mmCIF file of C-alpha atoms and ligand atoms in Angstrom:
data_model
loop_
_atom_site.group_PDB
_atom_site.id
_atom_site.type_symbol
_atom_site.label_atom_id
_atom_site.label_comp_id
_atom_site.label_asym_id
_atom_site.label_seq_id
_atom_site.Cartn_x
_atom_site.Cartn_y
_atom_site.Cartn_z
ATOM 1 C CA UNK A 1 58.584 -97.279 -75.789
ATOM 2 C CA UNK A 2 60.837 -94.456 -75.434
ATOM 3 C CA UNK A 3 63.741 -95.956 -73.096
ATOM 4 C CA UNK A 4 64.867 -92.359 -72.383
ATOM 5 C CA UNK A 5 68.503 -91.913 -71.272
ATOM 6 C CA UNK A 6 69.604 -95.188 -72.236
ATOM 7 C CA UNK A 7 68.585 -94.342 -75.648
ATOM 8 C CA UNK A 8 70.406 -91.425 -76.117
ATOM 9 C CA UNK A 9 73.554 -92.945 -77.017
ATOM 10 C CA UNK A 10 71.744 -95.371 -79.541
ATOM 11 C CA UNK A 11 69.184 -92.152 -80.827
ATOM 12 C CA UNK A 12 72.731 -90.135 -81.969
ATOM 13 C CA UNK A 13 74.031 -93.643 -83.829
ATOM 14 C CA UNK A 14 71.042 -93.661 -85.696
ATOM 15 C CA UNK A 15 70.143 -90.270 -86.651
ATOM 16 C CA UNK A 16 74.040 -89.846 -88.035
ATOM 17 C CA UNK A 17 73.215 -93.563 -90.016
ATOM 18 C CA UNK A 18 70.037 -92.447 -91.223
ATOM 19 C CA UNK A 19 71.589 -88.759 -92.179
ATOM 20 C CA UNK A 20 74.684 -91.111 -94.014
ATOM 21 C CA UNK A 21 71.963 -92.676 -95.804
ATOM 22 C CA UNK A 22 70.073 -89.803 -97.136
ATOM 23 C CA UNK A 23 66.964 -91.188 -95.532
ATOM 24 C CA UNK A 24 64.137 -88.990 -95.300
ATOM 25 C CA UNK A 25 62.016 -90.930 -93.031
ATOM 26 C CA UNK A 26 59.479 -88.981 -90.767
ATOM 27 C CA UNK A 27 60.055 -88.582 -86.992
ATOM 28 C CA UNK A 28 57.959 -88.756 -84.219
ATOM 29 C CA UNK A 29 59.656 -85.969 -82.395
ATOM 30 C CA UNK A 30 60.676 -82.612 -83.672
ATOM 31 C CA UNK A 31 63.797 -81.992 -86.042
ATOM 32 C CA UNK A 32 66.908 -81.170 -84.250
ATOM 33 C CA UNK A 33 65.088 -81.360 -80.677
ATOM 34 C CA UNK A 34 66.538 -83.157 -78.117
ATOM 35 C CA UNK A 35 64.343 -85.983 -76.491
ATOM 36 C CA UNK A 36 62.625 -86.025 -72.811
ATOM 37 C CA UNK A 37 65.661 -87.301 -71.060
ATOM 38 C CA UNK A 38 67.793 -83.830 -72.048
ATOM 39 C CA UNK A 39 70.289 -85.951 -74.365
ATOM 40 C CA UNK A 40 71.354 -84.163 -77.501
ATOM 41 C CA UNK A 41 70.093 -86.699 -79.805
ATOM 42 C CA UNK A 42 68.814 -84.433 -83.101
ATOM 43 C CA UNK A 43 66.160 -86.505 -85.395
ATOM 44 C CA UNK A 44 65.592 -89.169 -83.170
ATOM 45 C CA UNK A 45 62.962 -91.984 -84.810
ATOM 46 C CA UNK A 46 61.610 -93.458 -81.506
ATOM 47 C CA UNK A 47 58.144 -94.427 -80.922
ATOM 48 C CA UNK A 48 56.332 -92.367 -78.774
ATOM 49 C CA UNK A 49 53.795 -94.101 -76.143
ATOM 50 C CA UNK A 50 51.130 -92.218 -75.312
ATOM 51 C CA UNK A 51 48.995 -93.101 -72.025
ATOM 52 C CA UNK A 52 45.478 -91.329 -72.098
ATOM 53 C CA UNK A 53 43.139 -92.023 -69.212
ATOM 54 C CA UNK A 54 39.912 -90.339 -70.617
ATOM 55 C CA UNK A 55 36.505 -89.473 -68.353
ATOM 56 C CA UNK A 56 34.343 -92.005 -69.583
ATOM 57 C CA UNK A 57 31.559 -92.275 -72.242
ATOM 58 C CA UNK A 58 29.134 -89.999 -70.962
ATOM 59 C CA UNK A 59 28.447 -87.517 -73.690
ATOM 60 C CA UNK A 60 28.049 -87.171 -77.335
ATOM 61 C CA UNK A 61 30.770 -84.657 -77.381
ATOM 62 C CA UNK A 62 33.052 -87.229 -75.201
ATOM 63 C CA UNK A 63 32.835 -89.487 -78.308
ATOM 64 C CA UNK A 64 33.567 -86.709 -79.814
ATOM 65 C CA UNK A 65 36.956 -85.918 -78.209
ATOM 66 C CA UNK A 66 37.886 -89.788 -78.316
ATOM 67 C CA UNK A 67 37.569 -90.257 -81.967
ATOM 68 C CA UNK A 68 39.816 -87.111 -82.132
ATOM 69 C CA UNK A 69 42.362 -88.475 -79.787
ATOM 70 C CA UNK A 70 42.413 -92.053 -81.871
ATOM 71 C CA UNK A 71 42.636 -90.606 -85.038
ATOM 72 C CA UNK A 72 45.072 -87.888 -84.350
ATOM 73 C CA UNK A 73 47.726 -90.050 -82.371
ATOM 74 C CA UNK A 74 47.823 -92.976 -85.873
ATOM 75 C CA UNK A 75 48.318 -89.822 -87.976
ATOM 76 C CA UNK A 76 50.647 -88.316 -85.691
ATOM 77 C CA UNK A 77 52.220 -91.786 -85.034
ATOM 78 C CA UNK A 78 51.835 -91.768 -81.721
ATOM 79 C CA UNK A 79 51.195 -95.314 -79.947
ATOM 80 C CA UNK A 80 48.147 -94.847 -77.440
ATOM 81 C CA UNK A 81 47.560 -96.688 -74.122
ATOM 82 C CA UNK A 82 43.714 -95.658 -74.042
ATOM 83 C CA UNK A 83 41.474 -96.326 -70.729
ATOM 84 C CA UNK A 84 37.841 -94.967 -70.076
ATOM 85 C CA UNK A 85 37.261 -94.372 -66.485
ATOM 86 C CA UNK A 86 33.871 -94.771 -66.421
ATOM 87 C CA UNK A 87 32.820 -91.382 -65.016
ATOM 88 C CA UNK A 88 35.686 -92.801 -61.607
ATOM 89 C CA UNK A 89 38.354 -91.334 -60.044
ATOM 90 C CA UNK A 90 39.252 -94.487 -58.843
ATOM 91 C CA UNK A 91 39.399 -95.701 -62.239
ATOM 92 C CA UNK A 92 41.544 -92.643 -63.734
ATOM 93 C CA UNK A 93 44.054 -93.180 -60.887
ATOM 94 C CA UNK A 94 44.567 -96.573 -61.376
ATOM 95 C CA UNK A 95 45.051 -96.110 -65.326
ATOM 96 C CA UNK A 96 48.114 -93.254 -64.703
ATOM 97 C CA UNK A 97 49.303 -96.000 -62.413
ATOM 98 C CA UNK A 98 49.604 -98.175 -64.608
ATOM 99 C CA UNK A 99 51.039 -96.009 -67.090
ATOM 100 C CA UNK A 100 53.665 -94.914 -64.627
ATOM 101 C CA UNK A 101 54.292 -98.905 -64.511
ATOM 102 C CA UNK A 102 54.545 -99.332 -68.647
ATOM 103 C CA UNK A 103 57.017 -96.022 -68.730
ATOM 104 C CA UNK A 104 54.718 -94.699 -71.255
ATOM 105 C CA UNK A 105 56.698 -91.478 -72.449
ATOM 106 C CA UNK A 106 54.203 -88.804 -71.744
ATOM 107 C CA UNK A 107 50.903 -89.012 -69.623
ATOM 108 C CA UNK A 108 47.774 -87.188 -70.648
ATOM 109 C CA UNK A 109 44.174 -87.120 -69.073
ATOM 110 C CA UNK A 110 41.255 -85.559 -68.967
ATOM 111 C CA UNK A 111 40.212 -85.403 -65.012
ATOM 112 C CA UNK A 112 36.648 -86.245 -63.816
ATOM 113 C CA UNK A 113 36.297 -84.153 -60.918
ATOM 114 C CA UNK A 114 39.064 -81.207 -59.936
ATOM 115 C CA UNK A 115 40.658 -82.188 -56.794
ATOM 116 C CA UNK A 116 42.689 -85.230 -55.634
ATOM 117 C CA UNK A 117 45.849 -85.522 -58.356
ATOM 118 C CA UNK A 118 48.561 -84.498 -56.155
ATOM 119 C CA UNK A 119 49.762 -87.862 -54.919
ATOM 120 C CA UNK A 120 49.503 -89.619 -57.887
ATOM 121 C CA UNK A 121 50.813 -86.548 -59.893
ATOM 122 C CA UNK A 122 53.538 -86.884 -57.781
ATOM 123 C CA UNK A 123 54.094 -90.542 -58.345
ATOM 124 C CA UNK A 124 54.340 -89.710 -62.637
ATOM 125 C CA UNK A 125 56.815 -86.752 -61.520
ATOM 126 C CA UNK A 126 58.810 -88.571 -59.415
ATOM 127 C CA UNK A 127 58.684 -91.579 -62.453
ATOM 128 C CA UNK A 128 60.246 -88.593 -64.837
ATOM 129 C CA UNK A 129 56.539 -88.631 -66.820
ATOM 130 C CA UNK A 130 55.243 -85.951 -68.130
ATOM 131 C CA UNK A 131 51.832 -85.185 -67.491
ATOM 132 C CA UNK A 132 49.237 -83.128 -69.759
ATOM 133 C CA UNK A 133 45.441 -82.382 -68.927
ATOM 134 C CA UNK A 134 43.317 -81.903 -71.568
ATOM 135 C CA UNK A 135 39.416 -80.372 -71.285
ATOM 136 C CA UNK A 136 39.323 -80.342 -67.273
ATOM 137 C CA UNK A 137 41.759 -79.070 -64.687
ATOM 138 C CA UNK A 138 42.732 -79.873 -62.017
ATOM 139 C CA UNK A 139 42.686 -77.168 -58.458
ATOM 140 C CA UNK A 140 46.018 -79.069 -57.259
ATOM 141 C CA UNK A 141 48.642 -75.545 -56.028
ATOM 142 C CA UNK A 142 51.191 -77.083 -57.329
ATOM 143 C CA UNK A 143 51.387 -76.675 -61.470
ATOM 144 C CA UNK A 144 55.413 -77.998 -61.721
ATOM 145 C CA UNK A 145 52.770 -81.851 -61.823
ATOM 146 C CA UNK A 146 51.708 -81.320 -65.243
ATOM 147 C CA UNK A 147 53.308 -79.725 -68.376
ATOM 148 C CA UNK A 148 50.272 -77.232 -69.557
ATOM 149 C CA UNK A 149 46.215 -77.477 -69.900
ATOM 150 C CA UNK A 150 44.570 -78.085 -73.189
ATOM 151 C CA UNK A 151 41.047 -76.865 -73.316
ATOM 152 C CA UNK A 152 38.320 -74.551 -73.215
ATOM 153 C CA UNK A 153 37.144 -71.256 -70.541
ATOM 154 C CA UNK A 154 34.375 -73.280 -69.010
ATOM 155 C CA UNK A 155 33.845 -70.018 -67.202
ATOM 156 C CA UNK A 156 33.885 -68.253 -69.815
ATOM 157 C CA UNK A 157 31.122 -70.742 -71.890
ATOM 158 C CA UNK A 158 28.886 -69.845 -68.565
ATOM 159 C CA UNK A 159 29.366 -66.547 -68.942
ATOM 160 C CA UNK A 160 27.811 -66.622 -72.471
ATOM 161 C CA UNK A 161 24.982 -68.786 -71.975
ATOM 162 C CA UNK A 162 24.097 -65.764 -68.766
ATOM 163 C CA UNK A 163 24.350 -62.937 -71.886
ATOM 164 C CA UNK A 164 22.250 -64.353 -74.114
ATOM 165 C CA UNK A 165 19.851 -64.630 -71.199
ATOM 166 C CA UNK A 166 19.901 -61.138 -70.423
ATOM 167 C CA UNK A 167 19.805 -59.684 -74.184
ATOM 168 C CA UNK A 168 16.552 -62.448 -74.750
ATOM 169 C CA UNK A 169 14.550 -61.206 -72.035
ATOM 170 C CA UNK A 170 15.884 -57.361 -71.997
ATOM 171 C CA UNK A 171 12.214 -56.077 -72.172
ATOM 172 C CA UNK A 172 10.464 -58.072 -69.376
ATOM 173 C CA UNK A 173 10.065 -57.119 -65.937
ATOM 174 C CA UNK A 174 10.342 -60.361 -64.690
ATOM 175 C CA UNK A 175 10.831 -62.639 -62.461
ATOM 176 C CA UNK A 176 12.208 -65.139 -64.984
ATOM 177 C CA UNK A 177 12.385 -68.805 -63.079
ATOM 178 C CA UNK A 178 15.406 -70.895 -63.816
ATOM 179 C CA UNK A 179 16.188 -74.836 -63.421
ATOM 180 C CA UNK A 180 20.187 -75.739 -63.808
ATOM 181 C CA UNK A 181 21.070 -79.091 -64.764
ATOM 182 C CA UNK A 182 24.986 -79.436 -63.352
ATOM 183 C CA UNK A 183 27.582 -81.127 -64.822
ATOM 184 C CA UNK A 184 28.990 -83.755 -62.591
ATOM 185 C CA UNK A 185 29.567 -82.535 -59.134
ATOM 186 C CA UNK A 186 33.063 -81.252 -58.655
ATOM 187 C CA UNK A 187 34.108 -81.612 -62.456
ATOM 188 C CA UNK A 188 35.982 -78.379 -63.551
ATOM 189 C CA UNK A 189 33.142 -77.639 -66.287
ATOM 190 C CA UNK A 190 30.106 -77.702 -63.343
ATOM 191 C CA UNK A 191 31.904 -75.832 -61.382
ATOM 192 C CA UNK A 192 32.870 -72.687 -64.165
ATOM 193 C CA UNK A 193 29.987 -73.038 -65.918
ATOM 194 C CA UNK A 194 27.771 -72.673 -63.067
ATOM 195 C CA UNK A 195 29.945 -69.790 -62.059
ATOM 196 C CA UNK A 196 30.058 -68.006 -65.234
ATOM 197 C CA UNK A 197 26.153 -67.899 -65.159
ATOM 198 C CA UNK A 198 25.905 -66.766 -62.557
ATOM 199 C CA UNK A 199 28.478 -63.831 -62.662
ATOM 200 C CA UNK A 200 26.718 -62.920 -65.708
ATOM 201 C CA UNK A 201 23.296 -62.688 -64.086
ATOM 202 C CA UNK A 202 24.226 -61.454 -60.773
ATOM 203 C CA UNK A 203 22.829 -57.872 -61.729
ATOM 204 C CA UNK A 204 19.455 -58.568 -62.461
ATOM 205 C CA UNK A 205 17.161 -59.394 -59.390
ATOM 206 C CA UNK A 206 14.573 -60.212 -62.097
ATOM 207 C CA UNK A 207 16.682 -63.443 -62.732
ATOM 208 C CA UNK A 208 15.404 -66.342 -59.708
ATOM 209 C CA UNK A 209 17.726 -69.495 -59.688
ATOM 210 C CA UNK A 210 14.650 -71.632 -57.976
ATOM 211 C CA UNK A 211 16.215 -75.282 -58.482
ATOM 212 C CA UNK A 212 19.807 -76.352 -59.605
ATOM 213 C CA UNK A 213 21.005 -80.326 -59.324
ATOM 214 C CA UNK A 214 23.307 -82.407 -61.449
ATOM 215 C CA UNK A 215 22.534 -84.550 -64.162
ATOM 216 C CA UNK A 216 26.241 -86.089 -64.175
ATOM 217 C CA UNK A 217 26.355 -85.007 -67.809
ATOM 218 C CA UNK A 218 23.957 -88.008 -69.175
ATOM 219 C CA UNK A 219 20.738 -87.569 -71.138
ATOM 220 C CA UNK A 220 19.245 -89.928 -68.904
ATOM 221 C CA UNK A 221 20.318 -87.630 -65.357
ATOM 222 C CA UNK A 222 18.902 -84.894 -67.829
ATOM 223 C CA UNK A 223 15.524 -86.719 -68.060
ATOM 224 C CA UNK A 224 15.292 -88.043 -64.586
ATOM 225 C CA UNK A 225 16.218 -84.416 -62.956
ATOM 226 C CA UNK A 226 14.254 -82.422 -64.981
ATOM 227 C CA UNK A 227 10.843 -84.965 -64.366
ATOM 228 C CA UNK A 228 11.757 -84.344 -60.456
ATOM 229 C CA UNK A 229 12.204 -80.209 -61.569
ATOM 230 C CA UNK A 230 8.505 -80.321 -63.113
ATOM 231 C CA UNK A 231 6.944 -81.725 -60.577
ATOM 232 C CA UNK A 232 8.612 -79.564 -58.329
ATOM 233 C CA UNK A 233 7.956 -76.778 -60.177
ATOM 234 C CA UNK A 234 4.805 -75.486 -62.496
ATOM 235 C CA UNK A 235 6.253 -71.682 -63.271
ATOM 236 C CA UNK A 236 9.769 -72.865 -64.966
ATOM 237 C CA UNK A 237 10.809 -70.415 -67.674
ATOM 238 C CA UNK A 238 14.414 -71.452 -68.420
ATOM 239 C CA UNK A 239 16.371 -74.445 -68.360
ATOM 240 C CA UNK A 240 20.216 -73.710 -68.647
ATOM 241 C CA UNK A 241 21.815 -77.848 -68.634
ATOM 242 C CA UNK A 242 26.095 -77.640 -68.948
ATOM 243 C CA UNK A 243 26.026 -79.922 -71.750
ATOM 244 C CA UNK A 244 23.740 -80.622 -74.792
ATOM 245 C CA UNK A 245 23.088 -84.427 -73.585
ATOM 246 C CA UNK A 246 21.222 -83.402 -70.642
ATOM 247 C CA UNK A 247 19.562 -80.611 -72.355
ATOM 248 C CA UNK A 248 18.245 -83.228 -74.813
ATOM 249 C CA UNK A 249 16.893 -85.728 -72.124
ATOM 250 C CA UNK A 250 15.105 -82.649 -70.628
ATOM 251 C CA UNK A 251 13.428 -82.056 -73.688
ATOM 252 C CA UNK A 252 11.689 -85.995 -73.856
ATOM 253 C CA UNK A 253 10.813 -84.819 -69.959
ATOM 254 C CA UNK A 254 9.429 -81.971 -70.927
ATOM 255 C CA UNK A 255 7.326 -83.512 -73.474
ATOM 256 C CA UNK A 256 5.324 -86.044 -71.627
ATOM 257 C CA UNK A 257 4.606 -83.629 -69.342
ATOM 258 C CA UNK A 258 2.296 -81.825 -72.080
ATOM 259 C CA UNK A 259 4.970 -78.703 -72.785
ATOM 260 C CA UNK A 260 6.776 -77.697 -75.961
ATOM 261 C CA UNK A 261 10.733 -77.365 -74.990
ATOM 262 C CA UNK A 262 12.026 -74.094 -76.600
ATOM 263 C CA UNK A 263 8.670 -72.271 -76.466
ATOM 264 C CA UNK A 264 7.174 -73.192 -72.888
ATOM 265 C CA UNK A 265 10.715 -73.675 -71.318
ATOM 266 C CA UNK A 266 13.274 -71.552 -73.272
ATOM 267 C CA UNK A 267 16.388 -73.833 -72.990
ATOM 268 C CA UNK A 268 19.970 -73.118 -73.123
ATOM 269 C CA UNK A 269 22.813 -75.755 -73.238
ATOM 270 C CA UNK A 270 26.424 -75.767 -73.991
ATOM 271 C CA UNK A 271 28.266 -78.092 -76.325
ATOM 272 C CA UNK A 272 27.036 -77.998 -79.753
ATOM 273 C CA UNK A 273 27.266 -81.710 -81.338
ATOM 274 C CA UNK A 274 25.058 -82.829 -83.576
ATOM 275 C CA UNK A 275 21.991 -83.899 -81.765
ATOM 276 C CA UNK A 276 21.906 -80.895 -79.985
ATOM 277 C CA UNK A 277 22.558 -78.512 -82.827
ATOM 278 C CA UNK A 278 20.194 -80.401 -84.532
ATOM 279 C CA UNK A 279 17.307 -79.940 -81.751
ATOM 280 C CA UNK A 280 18.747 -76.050 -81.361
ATOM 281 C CA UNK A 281 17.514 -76.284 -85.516
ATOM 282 C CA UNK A 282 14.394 -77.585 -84.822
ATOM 283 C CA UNK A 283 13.232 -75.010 -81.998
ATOM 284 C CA UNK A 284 13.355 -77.230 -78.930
ATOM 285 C CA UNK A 285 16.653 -75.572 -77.541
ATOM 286 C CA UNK A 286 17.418 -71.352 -77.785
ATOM 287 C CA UNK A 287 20.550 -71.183 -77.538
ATOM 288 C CA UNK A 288 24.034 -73.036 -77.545
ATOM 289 C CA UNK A 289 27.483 -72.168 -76.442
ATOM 290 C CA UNK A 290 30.074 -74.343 -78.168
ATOM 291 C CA UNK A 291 32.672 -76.559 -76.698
ATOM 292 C CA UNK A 292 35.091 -77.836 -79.537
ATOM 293 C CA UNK A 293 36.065 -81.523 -78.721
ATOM 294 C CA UNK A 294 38.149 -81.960 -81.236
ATOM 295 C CA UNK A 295 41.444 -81.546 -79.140
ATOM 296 C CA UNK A 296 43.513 -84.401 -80.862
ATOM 297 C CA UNK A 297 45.618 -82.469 -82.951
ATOM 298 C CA UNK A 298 46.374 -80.189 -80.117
ATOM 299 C CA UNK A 299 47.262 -82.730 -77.769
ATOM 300 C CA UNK A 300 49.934 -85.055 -80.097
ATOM 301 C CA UNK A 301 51.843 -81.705 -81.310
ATOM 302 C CA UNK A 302 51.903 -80.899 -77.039
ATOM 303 C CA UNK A 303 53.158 -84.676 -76.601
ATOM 304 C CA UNK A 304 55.452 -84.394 -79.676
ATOM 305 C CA UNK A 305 57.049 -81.302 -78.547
ATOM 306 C CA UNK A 306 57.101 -81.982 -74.435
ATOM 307 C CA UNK A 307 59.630 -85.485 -75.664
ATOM 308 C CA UNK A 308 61.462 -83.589 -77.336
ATOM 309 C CA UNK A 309 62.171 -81.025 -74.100
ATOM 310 C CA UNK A 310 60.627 -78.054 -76.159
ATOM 311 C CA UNK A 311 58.810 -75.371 -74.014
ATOM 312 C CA UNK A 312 55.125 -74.850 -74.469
ATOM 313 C CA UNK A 313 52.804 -72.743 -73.262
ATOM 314 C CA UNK A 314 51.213 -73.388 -69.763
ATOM 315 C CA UNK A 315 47.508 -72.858 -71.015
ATOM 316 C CA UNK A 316 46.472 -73.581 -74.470
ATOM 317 C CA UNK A 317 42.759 -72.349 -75.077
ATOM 318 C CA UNK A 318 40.576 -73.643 -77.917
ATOM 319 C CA UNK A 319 38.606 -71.257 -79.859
ATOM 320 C CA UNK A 320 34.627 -71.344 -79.654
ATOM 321 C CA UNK A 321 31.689 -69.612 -80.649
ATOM 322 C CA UNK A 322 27.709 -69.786 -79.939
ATOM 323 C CA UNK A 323 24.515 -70.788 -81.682
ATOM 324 C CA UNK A 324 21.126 -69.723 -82.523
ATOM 325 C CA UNK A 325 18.342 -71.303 -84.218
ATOM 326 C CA UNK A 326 19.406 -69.486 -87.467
ATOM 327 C CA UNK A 327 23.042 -70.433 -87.302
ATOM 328 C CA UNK A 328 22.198 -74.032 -85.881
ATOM 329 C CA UNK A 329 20.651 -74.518 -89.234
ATOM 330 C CA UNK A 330 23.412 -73.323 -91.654
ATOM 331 C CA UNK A 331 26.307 -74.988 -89.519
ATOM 332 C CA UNK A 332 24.614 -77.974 -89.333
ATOM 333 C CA UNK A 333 24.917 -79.761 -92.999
ATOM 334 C CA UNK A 334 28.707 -79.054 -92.392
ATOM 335 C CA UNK A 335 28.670 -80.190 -88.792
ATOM 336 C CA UNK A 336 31.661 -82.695 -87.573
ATOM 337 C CA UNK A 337 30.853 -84.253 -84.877
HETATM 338 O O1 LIG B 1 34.488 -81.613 -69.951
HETATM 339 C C1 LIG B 1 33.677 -81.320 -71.044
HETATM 340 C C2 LIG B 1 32.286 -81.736 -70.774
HETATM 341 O O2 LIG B 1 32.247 -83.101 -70.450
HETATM 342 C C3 LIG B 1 31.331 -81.601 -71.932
HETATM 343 O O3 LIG B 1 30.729 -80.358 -72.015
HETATM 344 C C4 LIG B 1 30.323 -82.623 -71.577
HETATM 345 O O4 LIG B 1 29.422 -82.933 -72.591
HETATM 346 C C5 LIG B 1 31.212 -83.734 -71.179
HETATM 347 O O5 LIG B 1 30.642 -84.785 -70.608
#
């Protein structure tokens, strides 16, 4: 662990050894940077711990983003402190307390719902930690409690699953009947991507939001809410779900209730891992907006460079793209995750 300014002293001994030596060995923080605690050691060797209290295993694309994390912090050399909440605040809390108590170097999570960090935000400032969120933010006022955001535009990924809505049915009078499957209530992504779609569709009266409930991310909340949504419902045209896993458990509802997902009920989801690309392939979904997981590398170059008191951006955005049915089907031999 990274002992800060009582390491200082020892960090300068050893980088002017190691330099005396002509050793070449690789660093965990930055050439010539000086570490957390503002002392002027250059090339300083010391393990970085890395406490990441991630959302759960919900989602494929939540597997996803852990294998990214794993992998990237042994390549980067980065020791990581992993906990899974289990979809709990309670949980996540308890984790960065328990970082704050191991004096991990930098904190870095991945919130479950938006509000209710400040206190024990406070507690890692107060500790000297620095804190990172990656994928969801938080709606705390005060943004001296963490370093920067890694992540995507959820509002944005909303926005473009209303567009494609518009451009698909462009030549029909209407009315077009929606379902929404929501992310878990209060999480950053439910909330924008809800938003965006709805910005993007607020123009056309011909678009009628007639049932909208949250399927906590899971294909089986996907399955169970869209079963209550059919029997609710016989006129659904469009199902928009804010991730691919409850798109897909909508689909097996939609099944036994006699209809053919994609052609009955046009469906639109956001995400884009494998199972869902590979559904968007076979016809059962329209339409996918992508949400790249793969925020390792990302993350352990923000963790590298916030020890070593460099500045970095307060919002780092990951690029992203959409998917048809054509594109689902090239992309998809090549496909990561
Ligand atoms: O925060 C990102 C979202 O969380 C993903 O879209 C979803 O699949 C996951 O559970």
């Amino acid at each position: 662990m990274f002992k800060k300014a009582s390491l200082v002293a020892f960090a300068s001994a050893a980088a002017l050894l190691l330099a005396g030596c002509g050793d070449d060995s690789d660093d965990t923080a930055s050439p010539g940077s000086s570490s957390a605690a503002g002392g002027g050691g250059g090339g300083s060797s010391e393990q970085i711990t890395l406490g990441f209290a991630q959302v759960g295993a919900e989602s494929g694309w939540r597997t996803a983003n852990t294998d990214s994390i794993k992998k990237s912090a042994e390549e980067a050399g980065i020791e990581l402190q992993f906990s899974d909440a289990q979809q709990k605040q309670e949980n996540q809390i308890r984790a960065i307390r328990s970082f704050i108590q191991q004096k991990v170097d930098v904190i870095a999570f991945s919130p479950v719902i938006e509000s209710g960090w400040d206190a024990v935000l406070n507690e890692a400032k107060r500790a000297n930690i620095p804190v990172i969120l990656t994928d969801r933010a938080v709606d705390s006022e005060d943004t001296s409690l963490y370093k920067t955001f890694l992540g995507s535009d959820f509002v944005l990924e909303g926005q473009k699953a209303g567009e494609w809505l518009k451009e698909e049915y462009a030549d029909e009078a209407g009315p077009v009947n929606i379902v929404e499957l929501q992310g878990t209530t209060g999480a950053a992504p439910a909330i924008d991507r809800q938003q965006g779609f709805a910005d993007a569709i607020a123009g056309e009266s011909k678009f009628k939001m007639i049932a909208s409930q949250t399927g906590d991310f899971t294909r089986a909340g996907g399955k169970q809410v869209m079963e209550a949504f059919l029997q609710a419902h016989k006129d659904i045209d469009v199902l928009y779900a804010h991730n691919d896993d409850m798109g897909l458990g909508a689909i097996e509802a939609i099944e036994a209730a006699g209809l053919t997902p994609g052609e009955d009920i046009k469906i639109i989801t956001v995400d884009a891992v494998k199972d869902g690309m590979q559904a968007l392939a076979d016809g059962k979904i329209n339409f996918i907006v992508e949400c790249n997981p793969l925020l390792g590398p990302q993350l352990m170059d923000a963790v590298k460079k916030v020890v070593a008191g460099e500045e970095i951006p307060p919002r780092i955005e990951t690029e992203e793209t959409t998917f048809t049915q054509e594109q689902a089907k090239a992309a998809l031999p090549t496909r990561q995750y």
